[in-house]
CSV table of C-alpha atoms and ligand atoms in Angstrom, one decimal:
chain,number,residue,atom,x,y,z
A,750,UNK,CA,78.1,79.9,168.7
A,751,UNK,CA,81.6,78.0,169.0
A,752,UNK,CA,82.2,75.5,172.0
A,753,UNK,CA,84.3,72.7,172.7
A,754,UNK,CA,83.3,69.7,174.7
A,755,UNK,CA,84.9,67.2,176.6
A,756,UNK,CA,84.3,64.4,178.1
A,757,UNK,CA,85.5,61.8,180.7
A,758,UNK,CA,86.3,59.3,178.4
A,759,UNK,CA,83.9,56.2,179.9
A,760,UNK,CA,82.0,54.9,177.3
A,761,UNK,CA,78.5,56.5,178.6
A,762,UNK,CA,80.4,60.2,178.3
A,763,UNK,CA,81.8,59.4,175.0
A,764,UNK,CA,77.9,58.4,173.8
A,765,UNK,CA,77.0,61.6,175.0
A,766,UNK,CA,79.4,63.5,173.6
A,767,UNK,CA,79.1,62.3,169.7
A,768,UNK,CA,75.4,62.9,170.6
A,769,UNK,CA,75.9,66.1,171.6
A,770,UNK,CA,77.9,67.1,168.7
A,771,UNK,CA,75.4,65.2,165.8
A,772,UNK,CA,72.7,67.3,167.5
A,773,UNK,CA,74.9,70.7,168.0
A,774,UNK,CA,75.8,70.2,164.4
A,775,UNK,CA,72.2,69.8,162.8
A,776,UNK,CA,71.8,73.4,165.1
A,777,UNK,CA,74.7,75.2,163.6
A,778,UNK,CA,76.9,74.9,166.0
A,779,UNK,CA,80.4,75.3,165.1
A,780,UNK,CA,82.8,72.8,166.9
A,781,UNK,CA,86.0,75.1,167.5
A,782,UNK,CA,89.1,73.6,169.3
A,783,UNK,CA,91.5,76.3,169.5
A,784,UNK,CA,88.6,79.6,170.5
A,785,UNK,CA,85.4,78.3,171.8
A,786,UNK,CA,83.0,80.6,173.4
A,787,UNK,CA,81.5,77.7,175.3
A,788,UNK,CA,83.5,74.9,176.8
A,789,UNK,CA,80.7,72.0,177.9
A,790,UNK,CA,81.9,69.0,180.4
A,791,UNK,CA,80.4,65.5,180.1
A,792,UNK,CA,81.3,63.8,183.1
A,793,UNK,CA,81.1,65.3,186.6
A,794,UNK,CA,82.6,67.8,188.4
A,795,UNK,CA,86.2,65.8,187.8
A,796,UNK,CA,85.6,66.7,184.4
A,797,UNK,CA,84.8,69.9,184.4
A,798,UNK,CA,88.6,70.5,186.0
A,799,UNK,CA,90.0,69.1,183.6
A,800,UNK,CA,88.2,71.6,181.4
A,801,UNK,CA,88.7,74.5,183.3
A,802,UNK,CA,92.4,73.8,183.8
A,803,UNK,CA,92.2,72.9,179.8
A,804,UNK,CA,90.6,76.4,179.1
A,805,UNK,CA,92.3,78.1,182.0
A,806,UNK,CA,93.9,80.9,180.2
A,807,UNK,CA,91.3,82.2,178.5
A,808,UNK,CA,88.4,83.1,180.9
A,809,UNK,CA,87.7,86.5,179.7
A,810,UNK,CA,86.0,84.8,176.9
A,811,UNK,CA,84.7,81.4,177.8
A,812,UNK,CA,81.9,80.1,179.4
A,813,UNK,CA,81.2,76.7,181.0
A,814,UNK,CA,78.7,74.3,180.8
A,815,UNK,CA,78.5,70.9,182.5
A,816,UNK,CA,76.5,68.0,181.9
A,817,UNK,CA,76.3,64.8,184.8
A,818,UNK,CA,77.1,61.4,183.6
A,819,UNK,CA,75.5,60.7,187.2
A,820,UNK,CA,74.0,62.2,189.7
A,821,UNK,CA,73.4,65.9,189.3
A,822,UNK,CA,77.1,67.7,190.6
A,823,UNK,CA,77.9,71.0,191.6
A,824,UNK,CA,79.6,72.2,188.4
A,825,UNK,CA,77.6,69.8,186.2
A,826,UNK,CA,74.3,70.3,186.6
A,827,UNK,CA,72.6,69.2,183.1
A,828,UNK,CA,71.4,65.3,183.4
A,829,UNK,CA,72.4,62.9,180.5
A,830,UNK,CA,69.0,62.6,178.9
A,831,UNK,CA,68.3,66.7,178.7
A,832,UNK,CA,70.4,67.2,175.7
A,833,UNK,CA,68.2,68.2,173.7
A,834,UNK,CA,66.9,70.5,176.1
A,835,UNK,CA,70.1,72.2,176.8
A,836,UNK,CA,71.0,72.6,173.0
A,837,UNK,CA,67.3,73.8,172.0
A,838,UNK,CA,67.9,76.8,174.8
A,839,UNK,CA,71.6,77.4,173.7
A,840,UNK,CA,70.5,78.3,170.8
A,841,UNK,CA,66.8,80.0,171.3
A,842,UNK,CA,67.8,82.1,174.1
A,843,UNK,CA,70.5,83.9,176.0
A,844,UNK,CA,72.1,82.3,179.0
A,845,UNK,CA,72.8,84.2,183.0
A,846,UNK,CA,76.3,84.2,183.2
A,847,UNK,CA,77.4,83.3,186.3
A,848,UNK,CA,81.2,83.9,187.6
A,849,UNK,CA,82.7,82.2,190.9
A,850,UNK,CA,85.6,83.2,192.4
A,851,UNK,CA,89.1,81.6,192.3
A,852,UNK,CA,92.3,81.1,194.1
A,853,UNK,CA,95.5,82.5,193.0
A,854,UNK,CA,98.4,80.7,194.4
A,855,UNK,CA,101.8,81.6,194.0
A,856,UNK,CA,105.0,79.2,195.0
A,857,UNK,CA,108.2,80.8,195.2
A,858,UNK,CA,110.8,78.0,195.2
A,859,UNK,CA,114.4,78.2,194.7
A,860,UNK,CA,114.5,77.6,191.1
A,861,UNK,CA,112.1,80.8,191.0
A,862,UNK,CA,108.4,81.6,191.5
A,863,UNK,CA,105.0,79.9,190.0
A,864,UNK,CA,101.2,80.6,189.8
A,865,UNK,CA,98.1,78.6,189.7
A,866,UNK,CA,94.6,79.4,189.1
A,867,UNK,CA,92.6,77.0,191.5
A,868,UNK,CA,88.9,76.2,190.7
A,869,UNK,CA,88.7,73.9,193.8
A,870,UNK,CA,91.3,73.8,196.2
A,871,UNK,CA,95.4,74.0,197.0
A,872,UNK,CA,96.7,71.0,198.9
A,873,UNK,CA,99.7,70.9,201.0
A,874,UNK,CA,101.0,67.9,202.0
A,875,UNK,CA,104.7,66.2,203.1
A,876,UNK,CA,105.9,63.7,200.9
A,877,UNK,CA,107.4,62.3,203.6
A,878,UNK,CA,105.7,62.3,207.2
A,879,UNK,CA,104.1,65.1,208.5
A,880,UNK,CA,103.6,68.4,207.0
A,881,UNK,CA,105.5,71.3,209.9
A,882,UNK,CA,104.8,74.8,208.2
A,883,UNK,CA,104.3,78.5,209.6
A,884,UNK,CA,101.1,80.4,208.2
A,885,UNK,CA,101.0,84.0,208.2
A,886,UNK,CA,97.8,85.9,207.8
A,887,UNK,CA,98.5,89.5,206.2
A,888,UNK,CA,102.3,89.1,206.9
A,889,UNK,CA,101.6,88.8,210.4
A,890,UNK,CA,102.6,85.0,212.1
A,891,UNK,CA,99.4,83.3,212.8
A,892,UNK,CA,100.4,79.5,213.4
A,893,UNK,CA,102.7,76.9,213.2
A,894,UNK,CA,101.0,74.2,211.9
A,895,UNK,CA,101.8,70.3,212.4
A,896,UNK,CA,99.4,67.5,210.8
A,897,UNK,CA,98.6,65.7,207.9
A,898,UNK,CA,98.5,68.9,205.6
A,899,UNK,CA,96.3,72.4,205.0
A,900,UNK,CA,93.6,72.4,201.9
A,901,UNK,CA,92.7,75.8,201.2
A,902,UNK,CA,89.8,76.5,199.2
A,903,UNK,CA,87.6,78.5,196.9
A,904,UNK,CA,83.6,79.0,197.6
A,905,UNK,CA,83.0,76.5,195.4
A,906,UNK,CA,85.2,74.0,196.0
A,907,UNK,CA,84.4,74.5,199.5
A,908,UNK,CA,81.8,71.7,198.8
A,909,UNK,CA,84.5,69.0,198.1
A,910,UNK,CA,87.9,68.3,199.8
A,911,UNK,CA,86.9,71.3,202.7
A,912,UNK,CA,84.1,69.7,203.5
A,913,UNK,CA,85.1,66.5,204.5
A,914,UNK,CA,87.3,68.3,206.4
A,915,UNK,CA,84.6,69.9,208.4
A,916,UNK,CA,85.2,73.0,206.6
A,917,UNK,CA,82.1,75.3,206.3
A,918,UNK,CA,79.8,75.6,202.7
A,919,UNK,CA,80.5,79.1,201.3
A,920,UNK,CA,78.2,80.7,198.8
A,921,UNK,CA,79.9,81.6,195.8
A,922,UNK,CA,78.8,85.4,195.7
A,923,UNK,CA,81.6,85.9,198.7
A,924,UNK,CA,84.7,86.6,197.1
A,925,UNK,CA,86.9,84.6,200.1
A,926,UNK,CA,89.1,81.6,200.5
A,927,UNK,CA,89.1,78.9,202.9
A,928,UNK,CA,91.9,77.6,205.1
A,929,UNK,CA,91.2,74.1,206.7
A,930,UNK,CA,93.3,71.6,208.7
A,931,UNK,CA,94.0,67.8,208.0
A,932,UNK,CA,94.9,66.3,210.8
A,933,UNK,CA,96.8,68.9,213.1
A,934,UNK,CA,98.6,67.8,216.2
A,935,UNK,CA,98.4,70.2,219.0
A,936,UNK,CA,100.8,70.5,222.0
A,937,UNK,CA,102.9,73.1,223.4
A,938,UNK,CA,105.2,73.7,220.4
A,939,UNK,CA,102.4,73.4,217.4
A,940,UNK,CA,99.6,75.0,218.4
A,941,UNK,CA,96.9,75.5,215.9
A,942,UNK,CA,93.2,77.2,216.0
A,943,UNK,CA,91.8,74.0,215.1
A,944,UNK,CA,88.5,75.7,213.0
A,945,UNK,CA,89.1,76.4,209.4
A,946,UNK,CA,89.5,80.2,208.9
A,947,UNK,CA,87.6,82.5,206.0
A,948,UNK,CA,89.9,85.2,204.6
A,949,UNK,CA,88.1,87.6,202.4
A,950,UNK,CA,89.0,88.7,198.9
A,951,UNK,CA,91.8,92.0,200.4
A,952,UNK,CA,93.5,89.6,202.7
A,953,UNK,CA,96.0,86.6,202.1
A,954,UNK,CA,98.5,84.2,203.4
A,955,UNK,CA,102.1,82.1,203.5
A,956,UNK,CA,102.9,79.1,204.2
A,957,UNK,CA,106.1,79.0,204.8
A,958,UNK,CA,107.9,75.7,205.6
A,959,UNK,CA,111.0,75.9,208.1
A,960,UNK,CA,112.9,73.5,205.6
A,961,UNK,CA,113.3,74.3,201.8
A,962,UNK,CA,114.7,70.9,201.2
A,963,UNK,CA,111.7,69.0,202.3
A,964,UNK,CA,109.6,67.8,199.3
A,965,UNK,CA,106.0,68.6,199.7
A,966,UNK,CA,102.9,67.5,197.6
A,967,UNK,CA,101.2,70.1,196.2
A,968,UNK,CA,97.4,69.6,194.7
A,969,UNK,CA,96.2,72.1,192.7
A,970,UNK,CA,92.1,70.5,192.3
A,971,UNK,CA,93.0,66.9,190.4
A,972,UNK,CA,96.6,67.4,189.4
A,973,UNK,CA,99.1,67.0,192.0
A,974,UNK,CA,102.9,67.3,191.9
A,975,UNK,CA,106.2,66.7,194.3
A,976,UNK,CA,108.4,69.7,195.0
A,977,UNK,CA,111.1,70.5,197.1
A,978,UNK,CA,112.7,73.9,197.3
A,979,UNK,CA,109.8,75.2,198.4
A,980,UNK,CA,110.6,78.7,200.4
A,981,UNK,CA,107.0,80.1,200.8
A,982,UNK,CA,103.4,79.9,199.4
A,983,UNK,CA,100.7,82.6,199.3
A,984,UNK,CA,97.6,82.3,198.6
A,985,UNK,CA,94.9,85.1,197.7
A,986,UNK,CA,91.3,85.2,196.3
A,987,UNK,CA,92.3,85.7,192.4
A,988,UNK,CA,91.7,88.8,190.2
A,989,UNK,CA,89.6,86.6,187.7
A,990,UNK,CA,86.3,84.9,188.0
A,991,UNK,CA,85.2,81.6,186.3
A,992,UNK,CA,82.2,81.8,184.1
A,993,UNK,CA,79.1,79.5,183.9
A,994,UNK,CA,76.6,79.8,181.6
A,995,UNK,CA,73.2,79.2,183.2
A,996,UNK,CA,70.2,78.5,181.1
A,997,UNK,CA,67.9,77.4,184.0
A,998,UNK,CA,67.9,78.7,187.6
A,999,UNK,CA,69.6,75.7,189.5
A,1000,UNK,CA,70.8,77.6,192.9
A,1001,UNK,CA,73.6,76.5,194.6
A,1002,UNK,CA,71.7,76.1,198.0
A,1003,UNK,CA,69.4,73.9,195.8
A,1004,UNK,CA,72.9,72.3,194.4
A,1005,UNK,CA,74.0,71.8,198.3
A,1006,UNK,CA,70.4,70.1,199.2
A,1007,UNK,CA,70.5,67.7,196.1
A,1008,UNK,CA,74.3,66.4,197.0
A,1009,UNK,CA,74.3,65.9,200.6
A,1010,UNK,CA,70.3,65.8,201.7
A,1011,UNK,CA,68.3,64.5,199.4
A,1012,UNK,CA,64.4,65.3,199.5
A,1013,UNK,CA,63.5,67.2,202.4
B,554,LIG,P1,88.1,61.9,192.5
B,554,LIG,O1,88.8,61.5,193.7
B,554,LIG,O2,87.9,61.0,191.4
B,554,LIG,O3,86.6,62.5,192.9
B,554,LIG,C1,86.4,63.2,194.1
B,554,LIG,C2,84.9,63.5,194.2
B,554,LIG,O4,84.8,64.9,194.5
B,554,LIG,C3,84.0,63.2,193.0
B,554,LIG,O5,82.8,62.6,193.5
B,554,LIG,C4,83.7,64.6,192.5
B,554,LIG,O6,82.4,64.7,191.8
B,554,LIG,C5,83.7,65.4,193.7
B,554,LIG,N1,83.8,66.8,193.6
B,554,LIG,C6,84.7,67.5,192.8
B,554,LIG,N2,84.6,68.8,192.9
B,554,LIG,C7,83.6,69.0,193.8
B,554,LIG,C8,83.0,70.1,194.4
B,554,LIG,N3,83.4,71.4,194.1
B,554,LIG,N4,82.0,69.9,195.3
B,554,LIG,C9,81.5,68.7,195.6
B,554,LIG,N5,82.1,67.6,195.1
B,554,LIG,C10,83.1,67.7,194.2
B,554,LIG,O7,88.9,63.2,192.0
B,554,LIG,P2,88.5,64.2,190.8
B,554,LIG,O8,87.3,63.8,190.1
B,554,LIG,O9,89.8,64.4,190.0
B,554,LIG,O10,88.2,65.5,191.6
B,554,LIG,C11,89.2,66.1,192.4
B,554,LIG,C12,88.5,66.7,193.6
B,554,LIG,O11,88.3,65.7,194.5
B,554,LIG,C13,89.4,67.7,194.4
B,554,LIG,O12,89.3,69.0,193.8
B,554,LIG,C14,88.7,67.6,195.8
B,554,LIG,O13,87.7,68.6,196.0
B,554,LIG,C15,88.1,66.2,195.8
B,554,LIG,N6,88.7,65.4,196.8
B,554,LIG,C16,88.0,65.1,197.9
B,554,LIG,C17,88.6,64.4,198.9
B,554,LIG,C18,87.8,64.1,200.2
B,554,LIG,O14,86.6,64.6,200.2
B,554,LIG,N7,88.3,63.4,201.2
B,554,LIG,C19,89.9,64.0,198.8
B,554,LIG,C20,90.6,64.3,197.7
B,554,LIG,C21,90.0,65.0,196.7
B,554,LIG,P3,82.1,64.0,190.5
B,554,LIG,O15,81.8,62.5,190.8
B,554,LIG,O16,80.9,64.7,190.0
B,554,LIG,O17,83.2,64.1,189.5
């Protein structure tokens, strides 16, 4: 097997890491840069978007891994000491590969259009006060929104930025995205629904802002940029899926329970 690994770069991760690769060695592992079939984060979920966004462009043949520096996460869900555990069944036995669905989001701008694969979320904000934009659902006007900015989400990453939002938990076997508000101000000339809205996989939408010239602040998951010329933005559930390589059932209602309840 070929994989790559990265890791967060504290010093804990980095101890993993040369651990991991003495021990993946001894196995017969072969440590491959350029074309790994496996691509394992040490880290936490942070890290393992900076792996998929490193590995991004070729996800019909990688699979991801993720080991927790911490507590368990929802991408990384191997603890620091099972190592050994996780390299003796890479190599003994064949993993369930799991794929999640992601967002495709495509900015047309006036110096021309640009896509992004989105393991997480899309984050719209104005660089500059608040964010006034008209969403269409389908191509149909749905809203003019006013507020702090709009997060739209995949099923998995409906578990970070959404949620703290208020946004609901989506289980990853729905192929949908997520729209949610930050902040809106409603009166009689923004009026918004207020709930975050669920579009499944044949639908998508715009957001369209009534000034070009205004710089916005776009996130795509951890890496966020300043534009202006911005004409629209639409955002669909994407063609391709992610790939995890499960070598233990951990389900993600099980992965929900650990993060935000604890022992029941
Ligand atoms: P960060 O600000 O250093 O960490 C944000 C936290 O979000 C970390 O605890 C991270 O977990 C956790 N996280 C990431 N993906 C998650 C997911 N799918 N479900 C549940 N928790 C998740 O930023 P970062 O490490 O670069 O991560 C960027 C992410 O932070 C964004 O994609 C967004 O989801 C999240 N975020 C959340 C808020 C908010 O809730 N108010 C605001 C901005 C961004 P680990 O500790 O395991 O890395």
């Amino acid at each position: 097997m070929k994989y790559v690994l990265l890791d967060r770069g504290d010093r804990l991760s980095r101890e993993l890491s040369e651990q991991f690769q003495a021990e993946a060695k001894a196995r017969g592992l072969i440590y491959d840069e350029a074309a790994p079939e496996t691509v394992v984060s040490i880290g936490g979920d942070g890290t393992m978007l900076q792996a998929f966004h490193r590995y991004k462009d070729r996800l019909d043949s990688v699979a991801f891994i993720g080991i927790h520096t911490g507590h368990l996460g929802f991408y990384a869900d191997w603890q620091k000491d099972e190592l050994v555990d996780l390299l003796d069944l890479m190599t003994s036995s064949e993993p369930r590969n799991i794929h999640y669905p992601l967002l495709h989001v495509e900015i047309d701008t006036e110096a021309g259009k640009e896509t992004h694969l989105v393991l997480n979320e899309f984050t719209l904000k104005s660089a500059d006060g608040t964010l006034v934009s008209a969403i269409h659902i389908n191509d149909e006007p749905f809203e003019m929104f006013r507020g702090d900015g709009i997060v739209i989400s995949t099923p998995t990453g409906s578990t970070g930025y959404n949620k703290s939002l208020g946004g609901a938990v989506i289980h990853p076997s729905l192929e949908a995205l997520q729209i949610a508000e930050i902040a809106s101000i409603n009166n009689r000339v923004y009026r918004t629904l207020g709930s975050s809205v669920i579009l499944p996989k044949h639908h998508h939408c715009d957001i369209v802002p009534p000034d070009p010239g205004e710089e916005l602040m776009i996130g795509v998951d951890h890496i966020l940029m300043v534009k202006s010329g911005v004409r629209s933005i639409t955002c669909r559930v994407a063609e391709n899926k992610v790939t995890f390589a499960r070598y233990r059932p951990f389900t993600f209602w099980n992965r929900v329970r650990e993060a935000f309840i604890g022992s029941v």
